[in-house]
Each structure stands twice: as C-alpha cells, then as structure tokens.
XYZ file of C-alpha atoms in Angstrom:
330
model
C 108.870 -44.694 -52.676
C 106.416 -46.246 -55.017
C 102.786 -46.886 -54.206
C 100.934 -49.833 -55.542
C 97.305 -49.650 -56.521
C 95.391 -52.469 -54.917
C 92.635 -53.975 -57.037
C 89.593 -55.386 -55.323
C 89.791 -59.142 -54.962
C 87.847 -60.997 -57.625
C 84.972 -63.033 -56.456
C 85.284 -66.654 -57.014
C 81.529 -67.117 -56.538
C 80.087 -68.765 -59.632
C 77.276 -67.167 -61.632
C 74.110 -69.100 -61.205
C 71.825 -69.973 -64.055
C 69.105 -67.944 -62.442
C 71.311 -64.805 -62.542
C 72.171 -65.381 -66.217
C 68.499 -65.894 -66.996
C 67.657 -62.618 -65.129
C 70.282 -60.661 -67.051
C 69.175 -61.986 -70.421
C 65.583 -61.260 -69.472
C 66.366 -57.605 -68.494
C 68.188 -57.168 -71.785
C 65.278 -58.708 -73.784
C 62.838 -56.380 -72.027
C 64.992 -53.340 -72.674
C 65.303 -54.344 -76.478
C 61.582 -54.993 -76.472
C 60.784 -51.516 -75.211
C 62.995 -49.911 -77.796
C 61.866 -51.924 -80.792
C 58.497 -50.201 -81.309
C 60.136 -46.795 -81.217
C 62.649 -47.948 -83.806
C 59.854 -49.120 -86.011
C 57.768 -45.833 -85.755
C 60.784 -43.587 -85.796
C 61.266 -43.245 -89.603
C 57.511 -42.784 -90.140
C 57.266 -40.187 -87.281
C 60.276 -38.309 -88.723
C 58.725 -38.207 -92.185
C 55.269 -37.228 -90.894
C 56.950 -34.332 -88.990
C 58.953 -33.293 -92.057
C 56.166 -33.609 -94.688
C 53.017 -32.707 -92.728
C 53.518 -31.232 -89.287
C 56.189 -28.593 -90.103
C 54.504 -27.399 -93.349
C 51.212 -27.116 -91.490
C 52.751 -25.019 -88.734
C 54.428 -22.762 -91.332
C 51.160 -22.373 -93.153
C 49.403 -21.325 -89.981
C 52.219 -18.818 -89.327
C 51.975 -17.350 -92.913
C 48.305 -16.701 -92.329
C 49.306 -13.932 -89.939
C 51.810 -12.258 -92.073
C 51.643 -9.771 -94.912
C 53.330 -12.132 -97.352
C 53.209 -10.965 -100.988
C 55.494 -10.934 -104.014
C 57.382 -8.054 -102.400
C 58.196 -9.836 -99.182
C 58.404 -13.454 -100.268
C 62.170 -13.268 -100.884
C 62.769 -12.762 -97.223
C 59.499 -14.095 -95.711
C 60.941 -14.469 -92.183
C 60.945 -10.628 -91.844
C 57.476 -10.164 -93.328
C 55.343 -7.859 -91.218
C 52.941 -9.432 -88.794
C 49.361 -8.220 -89.352
C 47.379 -10.332 -87.015
C 43.873 -11.421 -88.163
C 43.709 -8.980 -91.170
C 44.145 -11.844 -93.672
C 41.237 -13.654 -92.101
C 38.928 -10.556 -92.282
C 39.893 -10.062 -95.883
C 39.265 -13.713 -96.747
C 35.897 -14.014 -94.851
C 34.420 -10.598 -95.819
C 31.366 -11.584 -97.940
C 31.251 -8.048 -99.402
C 34.883 -8.091 -100.498
C 36.146 -9.575 -103.779
C 38.008 -12.542 -102.075
C 35.333 -13.186 -99.465
C 32.571 -13.417 -102.033
C 34.667 -15.789 -104.215
C 35.389 -17.863 -101.009
C 31.753 -18.368 -99.966
C 30.702 -19.107 -103.595
C 33.505 -21.671 -103.834
C 32.499 -23.004 -100.422
C 28.843 -23.667 -101.453
C 29.926 -25.098 -104.805
C 32.526 -27.409 -103.078
C 29.723 -28.713 -100.690
C 27.479 -29.471 -103.639
C 30.291 -31.116 -105.521
C 31.254 -33.238 -102.437
C 27.581 -34.368 -101.879
C 27.084 -35.287 -105.475
C 30.376 -37.118 -105.981
C 30.249 -38.945 -102.632
C 26.566 -39.881 -103.146
C 27.045 -41.236 -106.702
C 30.329 -42.944 -105.937
C 28.845 -44.708 -102.895
C 25.723 -45.641 -104.858
C 27.713 -47.212 -107.718
C 30.088 -48.883 -105.267
C 27.348 -50.516 -103.125
C 25.501 -51.587 -106.295
C 28.654 -53.262 -107.836
C 29.642 -54.686 -104.488
C 26.301 -56.397 -103.856
C 26.252 -57.585 -107.486
C 29.714 -59.200 -107.262
C 29.549 -60.439 -103.731
C 27.923 -63.560 -104.990
C 29.964 -66.124 -106.948
C 29.172 -66.526 -110.652
C 31.053 -67.093 -113.804
C 33.343 -64.124 -114.858
C 33.137 -62.739 -111.353
C 36.875 -62.138 -111.180
C 36.907 -60.491 -114.586
C 34.351 -57.887 -113.626
C 36.036 -57.173 -110.239
C 39.370 -56.514 -112.032
C 37.557 -54.406 -114.694
C 35.854 -52.223 -112.004
C 39.129 -51.573 -110.321
C 40.911 -50.263 -113.377
C 40.107 -46.547 -112.735
C 41.440 -46.986 -109.126
C 44.630 -48.617 -110.375
C 45.538 -46.042 -113.013
C 47.303 -42.864 -111.940
C 44.750 -40.111 -111.442
C 46.605 -37.521 -113.571
C 46.602 -39.928 -116.525
C 42.860 -40.500 -116.356
C 41.999 -36.858 -115.809
C 44.111 -35.637 -118.817
C 42.424 -38.520 -120.877
C 39.017 -37.130 -119.783
C 40.112 -33.584 -120.751
C 40.959 -34.887 -124.261
C 37.629 -36.736 -124.510
C 35.639 -33.608 -123.570
C 37.532 -31.336 -125.948
C 35.003 -29.243 -127.939
C 36.488 -29.595 -131.411
C 37.767 -33.139 -131.662
C 36.900 -34.762 -128.420
C 35.347 -38.289 -128.327
C 32.293 -37.121 -126.445
C 31.201 -34.440 -128.935
C 31.978 -36.658 -131.917
C 29.830 -39.452 -130.358
C 26.892 -37.024 -129.639
C 27.043 -35.015 -132.907
C 28.333 -37.413 -135.547
C 27.369 -40.879 -134.267
C 24.004 -40.301 -132.496
C 22.989 -36.962 -134.110
C 21.629 -35.699 -130.790
C 23.236 -32.295 -131.033
C 23.902 -30.124 -134.065
C 27.142 -28.650 -132.688
C 29.515 -29.847 -129.975
C 29.242 -27.825 -126.755
C 32.164 -26.412 -124.844
C 32.451 -28.894 -121.980
C 35.424 -27.361 -120.169
C 34.027 -23.830 -120.137
C 30.979 -22.248 -118.495
C 28.359 -24.266 -116.552
C 29.266 -27.574 -118.244
C 32.640 -27.515 -116.590
C 31.082 -28.388 -113.222
C 29.290 -31.373 -114.699
C 32.532 -32.630 -116.322
C 34.270 -32.243 -112.911
C 31.671 -34.292 -111.244
C 31.834 -37.025 -113.910
C 35.722 -37.250 -113.641
C 35.598 -37.387 -109.862
C 32.999 -40.044 -109.741
C 35.049 -42.157 -112.185
C 38.031 -41.815 -110.059
C 36.513 -42.473 -106.615
C 33.761 -45.032 -107.097
C 36.126 -47.988 -107.471
C 37.525 -47.314 -103.996
C 34.036 -47.333 -102.548
C 33.377 -50.648 -104.384
C 36.635 -52.227 -102.990
C 35.853 -51.193 -99.391
C 32.186 -52.207 -99.526
C 32.964 -55.526 -101.280
C 35.416 -56.469 -98.521
C 32.824 -55.572 -95.886
C 30.155 -57.647 -97.598
C 32.346 -60.727 -97.750
C 32.583 -60.706 -93.963
C 28.712 -61.209 -93.592
C 27.868 -64.856 -93.098
C 25.717 -66.384 -95.879
C 23.643 -68.108 -93.291
C 22.154 -64.817 -92.260
C 20.710 -64.306 -95.832
C 19.584 -67.932 -96.086
C 17.570 -67.587 -92.832
C 16.101 -64.240 -93.968
C 15.077 -65.832 -97.388
C 13.416 -68.785 -95.539
C 11.413 -66.196 -93.506
C 10.107 -64.604 -96.680
C 12.246 -61.373 -96.625
C 12.531 -59.727 -99.902
C 15.887 -58.655 -101.476
C 15.227 -55.046 -100.558
C 14.389 -55.903 -97.025
C 17.451 -58.064 -96.740
C 19.586 -55.120 -98.048
C 18.109 -52.582 -95.576
C 17.771 -54.800 -92.468
C 20.851 -56.994 -92.883
C 23.403 -55.662 -95.431
C 23.450 -51.959 -94.428
C 23.532 -52.462 -90.591
C 26.272 -55.153 -90.774
C 28.573 -52.968 -92.968
C 27.975 -49.920 -90.838
C 31.547 -49.783 -89.670
C 32.888 -49.791 -93.269
C 30.424 -47.103 -94.354
C 31.386 -44.879 -91.498
C 35.051 -44.873 -92.491
C 34.379 -44.860 -96.244
C 32.124 -41.767 -96.147
C 34.435 -39.889 -93.985
C 37.396 -40.623 -96.183
C 35.601 -39.896 -99.483
C 34.225 -36.683 -97.959
C 37.597 -35.375 -96.959
C 39.260 -36.454 -100.256
C 36.543 -34.900 -102.464
C 36.197 -31.707 -100.393
C 40.004 -31.095 -100.677
C 40.105 -32.038 -104.349
C 42.708 -30.046 -106.330
C 44.140 -32.505 -108.965
C 41.026 -32.885 -110.998
C 40.113 -29.168 -111.621
C 43.824 -28.206 -112.049
C 44.375 -30.904 -114.747
C 41.036 -30.293 -116.503
C 41.117 -26.437 -116.520
C 44.713 -25.321 -115.672
C 45.864 -22.905 -112.969
C 42.596 -20.812 -113.197
C 39.341 -22.725 -113.104
C 36.171 -21.499 -114.717
C 34.006 -19.524 -112.239
C 31.283 -22.112 -112.320
C 33.809 -24.819 -111.323
C 36.068 -23.074 -108.875
C 36.444 -25.118 -105.682
C 38.065 -24.299 -102.340
C 41.486 -25.821 -102.970
C 42.061 -24.227 -106.539
C 40.874 -20.930 -105.058
C 43.544 -21.152 -102.468
C 46.093 -21.905 -105.108
C 44.938 -18.986 -107.240
C 45.215 -16.541 -104.332
C 48.644 -17.869 -103.339
C 50.492 -18.480 -106.620
C 48.464 -16.521 -109.229
C 47.732 -13.401 -107.203
C 50.925 -13.678 -105.066
C 48.772 -13.224 -101.920
C 50.289 -15.872 -99.659
C 48.956 -14.479 -96.476
C 45.333 -14.614 -97.637
C 45.959 -18.147 -99.139
C 47.312 -19.228 -95.777
C 44.293 -17.726 -94.014
C 41.877 -19.695 -96.348
C 43.851 -22.881 -95.674
C 43.590 -22.382 -91.933
C 39.810 -21.717 -92.222
C 39.507 -24.920 -94.370
C 41.496 -27.024 -91.879
C 39.387 -25.820 -88.953
C 36.151 -26.415 -90.783
C 37.129 -29.918 -91.853
C 38.245 -30.723 -88.169
C 34.846 -29.583 -86.871
C 32.851 -31.464 -89.511
C 34.913 -34.623 -88.981
C 34.493 -34.356 -85.151
C 30.726 -33.850 -85.474
C 30.416 -36.699 -87.976
C 32.293 -39.125 -85.703
C 30.229 -38.116 -82.652
C 27.084 -38.431 -84.638
C 27.728 -41.937 -86.095
C 29.608 -43.174 -82.963
C 28.032 -41.647 -79.706
C 30.158 -41.351 -76.595
C 30.757 -44.613 -74.859
C 29.966 -46.771 -77.887
C 32.179 -48.450 -80.383
C 31.735 -48.141 -84.075
C 30.298 -51.701 -84.249
C 27.667 -51.161 -81.581
C-alpha cells in the first residue's frame, strides 16, 4: 500500500500592495542596520590587529622576565609580577634614574616644541587669513614641511648639522665668520637644541593648517564692528580671535602634546639607536632598554607607565578645558 503526502492547499488570496510594501520596508530596515557595521568592520579589524592586540601583549610582557635568554619562547617566560615596574621606577637604580631624567627632559622638550610650533602657527595663520596678493603662494610654501615625509626632512637636517661639512657650520664659520670652528651639533648639549629645531620645523605647519581653517570660520563682520568701536589689533586678537578658535586650540594642543611627547622618529634618525644623554627622550629610552639591552620586560613596564601617564594627563586636560556638563564650544 502506498501513502501519498498531502501538500497544504495553496492560498489563492492575492498579495496586496500594502503587504509588498511592508516586506520591502522590513528588508530595507534590515539592510540599513547592517550597513554601518559593514562600513566600520574593516577599520575595527585593522584597529584590533594593529593597536589593541599589540597593546595587550605589551602590557603582558611588562609582567614577564623577558630577556635575550627567554625571547625565543616568550610564552613560557617566567612571571615576575611588578618587579619590572620597581626596577624601572627606582630613582636610585641605573634604569630608574635614566627614566626620570628622560621624563623631565621630555616634558621640557614637549613644552618648547608645542609652544614654539603653536606661536609660529597662529602668527602665520593670522597673517594669511586676510586676502592679499601671493597669499596662495605663501600658504603652499608654509605647508611644504608638513607635506614632505618626516624621515626625509630629518635626515636632511642631520646632514645640515654635520660638524665637518654641514651647511649650518659652513654658514656660521665661513660665510658669517661668527665662529672660529664649527661645533658638534649632534653631540653633547647641542643635540637637544637640534632636536627642538627639527621638531618645530616638522610640527608647526600642522598647527598653521588647523588654526588657519579655524580663523576662516570667524565672520569678518565681527572684526569690522570691533574696529569701528576702536578696538586695537591686539585687543581683537585676545578678545575675538582666541575665544572663537578655542575648540580648534583644544584639539590642536592635545594632539601636538601627545605627538611630541611620544616622539621617536626624530631622535632615532638624528642620533641613531642610542641618543646622547642630553637628548634622550622617553620613547628612545624604551627602545634602548628593549632592543639594545635586550630587557623587554623593563621596556614593557616603561611603556605601560608612559601609557597610564598620558591617559591621566589627557583626561585632566580635557576636564580642565571642557568642564562637566559643557561642550567644547561653550
């Protein structure tokens, strides 16, 4: 005996346009919800791969006794807790004393570079905010250091500050006759001065670009009204320009401060793997401990300390310039 499978009877009820519209609307809503995740998915994956995972591994390495003897199989390196941190932060120890010296030097370096770069940037931005002949030429000229690769300009500066045949010494000794003999710019105390000059050259065009964009958003009628009221140029600058570009200054100073404080490229390209003692900053010191002395655990501990310090300073700065309950433009 055979059995037959009965299929449910098909409904002959026609699909109404409203049902079609609802189906298409639900499908559109579903696609609309997935579309933002599809856009940020590649960026989130790369962020996880390039930043988040290495940062987590760096924090883990800070708690290991990871040296040249255990780097081949770092997963099985012994766990030593906070010993790397006590070694790195002991002011009486050789590493701790270097760290605190480099920390103070890095703070001075950051204040000088950010202050000079911001001053040059605001001066050039105010000067070129008004329209005059050759305005576009000077804007392009001022952005050249920002457009060039940083390693190219830093190596060029290293050649110019060369003691024997550099352009700086030739200009000071042979052309102007100010000095009898060219000094060593990349050694001793002069090395810190050279590092500041190169960093200012590299970062001030970014400050100029940000501030120029902010100045162009200020209505010209405000300055015209202030001029009619008899306000001087300095009063217009302090009472109109600075308050109205506050939002740009907040972001600019924070970004410049973080970039300059973490600076590694400039000292490495100027001085090589080991910087002079007078020009050793935090990031080159971490590199020296990790890859020159093969003390990766201490280098990781210094990196964690630097990360925590920057997070605290950034949070304090944001809370200082933008109190709770107020926006950055208030």
